[in-house]
PDB file of C-alpha atoms in Angstrom:
ATOM      1  CA  ARG A   1      30.986   1.908   0.488  1.00  0.00           C
ATOM      2  CA  ALA A   2      29.741   5.142   1.989  1.00  0.00           C
ATOM      3  CA  LEU A   3      30.948   4.081   5.452  1.00  0.00           C
ATOM      4  CA  ALA A   4      34.376   3.127   4.117  1.00  0.00           C
ATOM      5  CA  ALA A   5      34.593   6.459   2.284  1.00  0.00           C
ATOM      6  CA  SER A   6      33.799   8.197   5.591  1.00  0.00           C
ATOM      7  CA  GLY A   7      36.734   6.506   7.317  1.00  0.00           C
ATOM      8  CA  TRP A   8      34.927   3.571   8.923  1.00  0.00           C
ATOM      9  CA  ASP A   9      36.467   0.111   8.819  1.00  0.00           C
ATOM     10  CA  ALA A  10      33.900  -1.347   6.419  1.00  0.00           C
ATOM     11  CA  GLU A  11      33.801  -3.992   3.710  1.00  0.00           C
ATOM     12  CA  CYS A  12      31.463  -4.246   0.763  1.00  0.00           C
ATOM     13  CA  TRP A  13      30.473  -7.649  -0.560  1.00  0.00           C
ATOM     14  CA  ASP A  14      28.705  -6.955  -3.830  1.00  0.00           C
ATOM     15  CA  ILE A  15      28.342  -9.447  -6.653  1.00  0.00           C
ATOM     16  CA  ASP A  16      28.455  -6.497  -9.061  1.00  0.00           C
ATOM     17  CA  ASP A  17      32.094  -5.962  -8.007  1.00  0.00           C
ATOM     18  CA  SER A  18      33.235  -9.558  -8.333  1.00  0.00           C
ATOM     19  CA  LEU A  19      31.947 -13.116  -8.467  1.00  0.00           C
ATOM     20  CA  TYR A  20      34.171 -13.677  -5.415  1.00  0.00           C
ATOM     21  CA  ASN A  21      31.639 -11.559  -3.508  1.00  0.00           C
ATOM     22  CA  ASP A  22      28.634 -13.729  -4.385  1.00  0.00           C
ATOM     23  CA  VAL A  23      27.002 -14.715  -1.077  1.00  0.00           C
ATOM     24  CA  CYS A  24      25.223 -17.530  -2.927  1.00  0.00           C
ATOM     25  CA  ASN A  25      28.632 -19.156  -3.373  1.00  0.00           C
ATOM     26  CA  THR A  26      29.017 -21.510  -0.378  1.00  0.00           C
ATOM     27  CA  LYS A  27      32.714 -20.613   0.101  1.00  0.00           C
ATOM     28  CA  VAL A  28      31.918 -16.905   0.227  1.00  0.00           C
ATOM     29  CA  LEU A  29      28.971 -17.469   2.560  1.00  0.00           C
ATOM     30  CA  ARG A  30      31.071 -19.660   4.858  1.00  0.00           C
ATOM     31  CA  SER A  31      33.780 -16.972   4.991  1.00  0.00           C
ATOM     32  CA  ILE A  32      31.233 -14.325   5.992  1.00  0.00           C
ATOM     33  CA  LEU A  33      29.681 -16.565   8.662  1.00  0.00           C
ATOM     34  CA  VAL A  34      33.133 -17.365  10.126  1.00  0.00           C
ATOM     35  CA  ARG A  35      33.925 -13.645  10.314  1.00  0.00           C
ATOM     36  CA  ILE A  36      30.616 -12.956  12.082  1.00  0.00           C
ATOM     37  CA  ARG A  37      31.154 -15.811  14.571  1.00  0.00           C
ATOM     38  CA  SER A  38      34.712 -14.702  15.344  1.00  0.00           C
ATOM     39  CA  SER A  39      33.547 -11.176  16.306  1.00  0.00           C
ATOM     40  CA  LEU A  40      35.496  -9.612  13.424  1.00  0.00           C
ATOM     41  CA  VAL A  41      32.226  -8.132  12.201  1.00  0.00           C
ATOM     42  CA  LYS A  42      30.516  -5.465  14.323  1.00  0.00           C
ATOM     43  CA  CYS A  43      27.421  -4.902  12.176  1.00  0.00           C
ATOM     44  CA  VAL A  44      25.908  -6.359   8.997  1.00  0.00           C
ATOM     45  CA  TRP A  45      23.885  -4.368   6.475  1.00  0.00           C
ATOM     46  CA  LEU A  46      22.347  -6.450   3.698  1.00  0.00           C
ATOM     47  CA  GLY A  47      20.922  -4.668   0.691  1.00  0.00           C
ATOM     48  CA  PHE A  48      18.539  -7.034  -1.074  1.00  0.00           C
ATOM     49  CA  PRO A  49      18.352  -5.982  -4.740  1.00  0.00           C
ATOM     50  CA  SER A  50      15.131  -4.469  -5.975  1.00  0.00           C
ATOM     51  CA  ASN A  51      14.917  -7.041  -8.741  1.00  0.00           C
ATOM     52  CA  GLY A  52      15.604  -9.871  -6.312  1.00  0.00           C
ATOM     53  CA  GLY A  53      12.298  -9.799  -4.533  1.00  0.00           C
ATOM     54  CA  ALA A  54       9.975  -7.457  -6.354  1.00  0.00           C
ATOM     55  CA  GLN A  55       6.563  -8.696  -7.370  1.00  0.00           C
ATOM     56  CA  PRO A  56       6.803  -8.300 -11.147  1.00  0.00           C
ATOM     57  CA  GLN A  57       3.931  -7.294 -13.407  1.00  0.00           C
ATOM     58  CA  GLU A  58       4.663 -10.258 -15.665  1.00  0.00           C
ATOM     59  CA  THR A  59       5.424 -13.808 -14.641  1.00  0.00           C
ATOM     60  CA  PRO A  60       9.199 -14.024 -14.045  1.00  0.00           C
ATOM     61  CA  ASP A  61      11.230 -16.824 -15.552  1.00  0.00           C
ATOM     62  CA  ARG A  62      12.179 -19.736 -13.316  1.00  0.00           C
ATOM     63  CA  ALA A  63      15.863 -18.785 -13.261  1.00  0.00           C
ATOM     64  CA  HIS A  64      15.027 -15.321 -11.866  1.00  0.00           C
ATOM     65  CA  VAL A  65      12.795 -16.786  -9.179  1.00  0.00           C
ATOM     66  CA  ALA A  66      15.357 -19.458  -8.254  1.00  0.00           C
ATOM     67  CA  SER A  67      18.139 -16.860  -8.042  1.00  0.00           C
ATOM     68  CA  GLY A  68      16.054 -14.577  -5.816  1.00  0.00           C
ATOM     69  CA  ASN A  69      15.045 -17.477  -3.574  1.00  0.00           C
ATOM     70  CA  GLN A  70      18.661 -18.625  -3.233  1.00  0.00           C
ATOM     71  CA  LEU A  71      19.844 -15.104  -2.375  1.00  0.00           C
ATOM     72  CA  TRP A  72      17.091 -14.808   0.249  1.00  0.00           C
ATOM     73  CA  GLU A  73      18.009 -18.217   1.722  1.00  0.00           C
ATOM     74  CA  MET A  74      21.674 -17.172   2.070  1.00  0.00           C
ATOM     75  CA  SER A  75      20.698 -13.763   3.455  1.00  0.00           C
ATOM     76  CA  LEU A  76      18.531 -15.475   6.066  1.00  0.00           C
ATOM     77  CA  LYS A  77      21.528 -17.596   7.131  1.00  0.00           C
ATOM     78  CA  ILE A  78      23.598 -14.437   7.573  1.00  0.00           C
ATOM     79  CA  LEU A  79      20.826 -12.746   9.576  1.00  0.00           C
ATOM     80  CA  GLN A  80      20.374 -15.808  11.802  1.00  0.00           C
ATOM     81  CA  CYS A  81      24.130 -15.949  12.409  1.00  0.00           C
ATOM     82  CA  CYS A  82      23.994 -12.287  13.451  1.00  0.00           C
ATOM     83  CA  VAL A  83      21.179 -13.044  15.913  1.00  0.00           C
ATOM     84  CA  GLU A  84      23.062 -16.027  17.382  1.00  0.00           C
ATOM     85  CA  ASN A  85      26.216 -13.928  17.828  1.00  0.00           C
ATOM     86  CA  GLU A  86      24.440 -10.759  18.990  1.00  0.00           C
ATOM     87  CA  ILE A  87      25.670  -8.752  16.008  1.00  0.00           C
ATOM     88  CA  PRO A  88      23.444  -5.846  14.925  1.00  0.00           C
ATOM     89  CA  TYR A  89      21.994  -6.261  11.429  1.00  0.00           C
ATOM     90  CA  VAL A  90      19.868  -4.462   8.898  1.00  0.00           C
ATOM     91  CA  LEU A  91      18.187  -5.903   5.806  1.00  0.00           C
ATOM     92  CA  GLU A  92      17.268  -3.227   3.258  1.00  0.00           C
ATOM     93  CA  SER A  93      14.930  -3.697   0.315  1.00  0.00           C
ATOM     94  CA  PRO A  94      12.325  -1.631  -1.524  1.00  0.00           C
ATOM     95  CA  THR A  95       9.043  -1.480   0.374  1.00  0.00           C
ATOM     96  CA  SER A  96       7.260  -2.908  -2.680  1.00  0.00           C
ATOM     97  CA  SER A  97       9.415  -6.057  -2.587  1.00  0.00           C
ATOM     98  CA  PHE A  98       7.610  -9.361  -2.308  1.00  0.00           C
ATOM     99  CA  LEU A  99      10.304 -10.272   0.233  1.00  0.00           C
ATOM    100  CA  TRP A 100       8.423  -8.424   2.999  1.00  0.00           C
ATOM    101  CA  ARG A 101       5.419 -10.751   2.571  1.00  0.00           C
ATOM    102  CA  THR A 102       7.252 -14.093   2.627  1.00  0.00           C
ATOM    103  CA  ASP A 103       6.568 -16.605   5.372  1.00  0.00           C
ATOM    104  CA  ASN A 104      10.316 -16.954   6.076  1.00  0.00           C
ATOM    105  CA  LEU A 105      10.745 -13.249   6.732  1.00  0.00           C
ATOM    106  CA  LEU A 106       7.595 -12.947   8.821  1.00  0.00           C
ATOM    107  CA  GLY A 107       8.698 -16.013  10.804  1.00  0.00           C
ATOM    108  CA  PHE A 108      12.136 -14.463  11.364  1.00  0.00           C
ATOM    109  CA  VAL A 109      10.477 -11.270  12.622  1.00  0.00           C
ATOM    110  CA  ASN A 110       8.216 -13.180  15.034  1.00  0.00           C
ATOM    111  CA  ILE A 111      10.901 -15.502  16.403  1.00  0.00           C
ATOM    112  CA  ASN A 112      13.630 -12.885  16.806  1.00  0.00           C
ATOM    113  CA  GLY A 113      11.589  -9.846  17.799  1.00  0.00           C
ATOM    114  CA  ALA A 114      12.869  -7.875  14.831  1.00  0.00           C
ATOM    115  CA  ILE A 115      10.941  -4.947  13.417  1.00  0.00           C
ATOM    116  CA  ILE A 116      10.457  -3.477   9.969  1.00  0.00           C
ATOM    117  CA  SER A 117      10.850   0.284   9.614  1.00  0.00           C
ATOM    118  CA  SER A 118      10.182   2.280   6.458  1.00  0.00           C
ATOM    119  CA  LEU A 119      11.639   5.443   4.980  1.00  0.00           C
ATOM    120  CA  ASP A 120      11.490   7.525   1.827  1.00  0.00           C
ATOM    121  CA  PHE A 121      14.785   8.761   0.389  1.00  0.00           C
ATOM    122  CA  CYS A 122      13.310  12.154  -0.532  1.00  0.00           C
ATOM    123  CA  GLN A 123      13.120  12.975   3.178  1.00  0.00           C
ATOM    124  CA  TYR A 124      16.918  12.654   3.345  1.00  0.00           C
ATOM    125  CA  GLY A 125      17.776  15.056   0.535  1.00  0.00           C
ATOM    126  CA  MET A 126      17.287  12.861  -2.538  1.00  0.00           C
ATOM    127  CA  ARG A 127      15.104  13.984  -5.439  1.00  0.00           C
ATOM    128  CA  TRP A 128      13.427  10.572  -5.680  1.00  0.00           C
ATOM    129  CA  LYS A 129      11.048   9.012  -3.200  1.00  0.00           C
ATOM    130  CA  LYS A 130      12.142   5.319  -3.373  1.00  0.00           C
ATOM    131  CA  PRO A 131      10.131   3.864  -0.471  1.00  0.00           C
ATOM    132  CA  THR A 132      12.481   1.501   1.364  1.00  0.00           C
ATOM    133  CA  SER A 133      11.995  -0.848   4.306  1.00  0.00           C
ATOM    134  CA  LEU A 134      14.574  -1.993   6.846  1.00  0.00           C
ATOM    135  CA  LEU A 135      14.462  -5.143   8.973  1.00  0.00           C
ATOM    136  CA  HIS A 136      16.464  -4.761  12.188  1.00  0.00           C
ATOM    137  CA  PRO A 137      16.598  -5.804  15.864  1.00  0.00           C
ATOM    138  CA  ARG A 138      15.146  -2.532  17.184  1.00  0.00           C
ATOM    139  CA  LEU A 139      18.288  -0.490  16.522  1.00  0.00           C
ATOM    140  CA  PRO A 140      18.233   3.049  17.952  1.00  0.00           C
ATOM    141  CA  GLY A 141      17.413   5.667  15.347  1.00  0.00           C
ATOM    142  CA  LEU A 142      15.855   3.226  12.900  1.00  0.00           C
ATOM    143  CA  ASP A 143      12.504   3.254  14.672  1.00  0.00           C
ATOM    144  CA  SER A 144      11.737   6.848  13.730  1.00  0.00           C
ATOM    145  CA  LEU A 145      12.567   7.135  10.048  1.00  0.00           C
ATOM    146  CA  LEU A 146      11.045   9.827   7.876  1.00  0.00           C
ATOM    147  CA  GLN A 147       8.389   9.140   5.271  1.00  0.00           C
ATOM    148  CA  CYS A 148       6.960  11.379   2.571  1.00  0.00           C
ATOM    149  CA  HIS A 149       3.364  12.495   2.958  1.00  0.00           C
ATOM    150  CA  GLY A 150       3.143  14.407  -0.311  1.00  0.00           C
ATOM    151  CA  VAL A 151       0.370  13.850  -2.819  1.00  0.00           C
ATOM    152  CA  GLN A 152       0.329  13.395  -6.597  1.00  0.00           C
ATOM    153  CA  GLY A 153       4.093  12.828  -6.813  1.00  0.00           C
ATOM    154  CA  VAL A 154       5.012  16.025  -4.961  1.00  0.00           C
ATOM    155  CA  CYS A 155       7.460  15.717  -2.057  1.00  0.00           C
ATOM    156  CA  SER A 156       6.148  16.792   1.344  1.00  0.00           C
ATOM    157  CA  SER A 157       9.626  18.023   2.279  1.00  0.00           C
ATOM    158  CA  THR A 158      10.652  20.079  -0.762  1.00  0.00           C
ATOM    159  CA  GLN A 159       7.250  20.654  -2.420  1.00  0.00           C
ATOM    160  CA  ARG A 160       8.921  19.592  -5.694  1.00  0.00           C
ATOM    161  CA  ALA A 161       7.966  16.699  -7.952  1.00  0.00           C
ATOM    162  CA  HIS A 162       9.824  13.462  -7.251  1.00  0.00           C
ATOM    163  CA  ILE A 163      12.176  12.192  -9.929  1.00  0.00           C
ATOM    164  CA  LYS A 164      10.834   8.869 -11.189  1.00  0.00           C
ATOM    165  CA  LEU A 165      13.254   5.955 -11.016  1.00  0.00           C
ATOM    166  CA  HIS A 166      13.006   3.247 -13.658  1.00  0.00           C
ATOM    167  CA  GLY A 167      14.589  -0.149 -13.992  1.00  0.00           C
TER     168      GLY A 167
END
């Protein structure tokens, strides 16, 4: 959305906008893969939801786990299609996400030579820290992201307390 607002030719596929944007729907997934294969897509940025792969404090219900696993499976198909068609990609998810410790992701990293870079939003002008990790094929600029080195909830950049995000 931010790219489109800045004048870039960009599309947002977000299930929060419409069920027609649900990448777990095989028709939607197929449409995205066809667009990637036909070179209509120049870059893919996947934002995996924080509740989709986080390691919860309590045992999640089976439906939540199944939904997260299905979303990850479809996301992996999109990433693999990007690799096969030499399309740059980024997968974004909170650093605390269980996703980063899955065998499928670690296997993808090893097979495709991808790397995982981490950043903290507070280092880019936000009041919250929100540690975030990015999986990518060694894209320029994403290998030197900024991280907060503050202590006791105080930002190393602004010397102010981070706003705590909940939810």
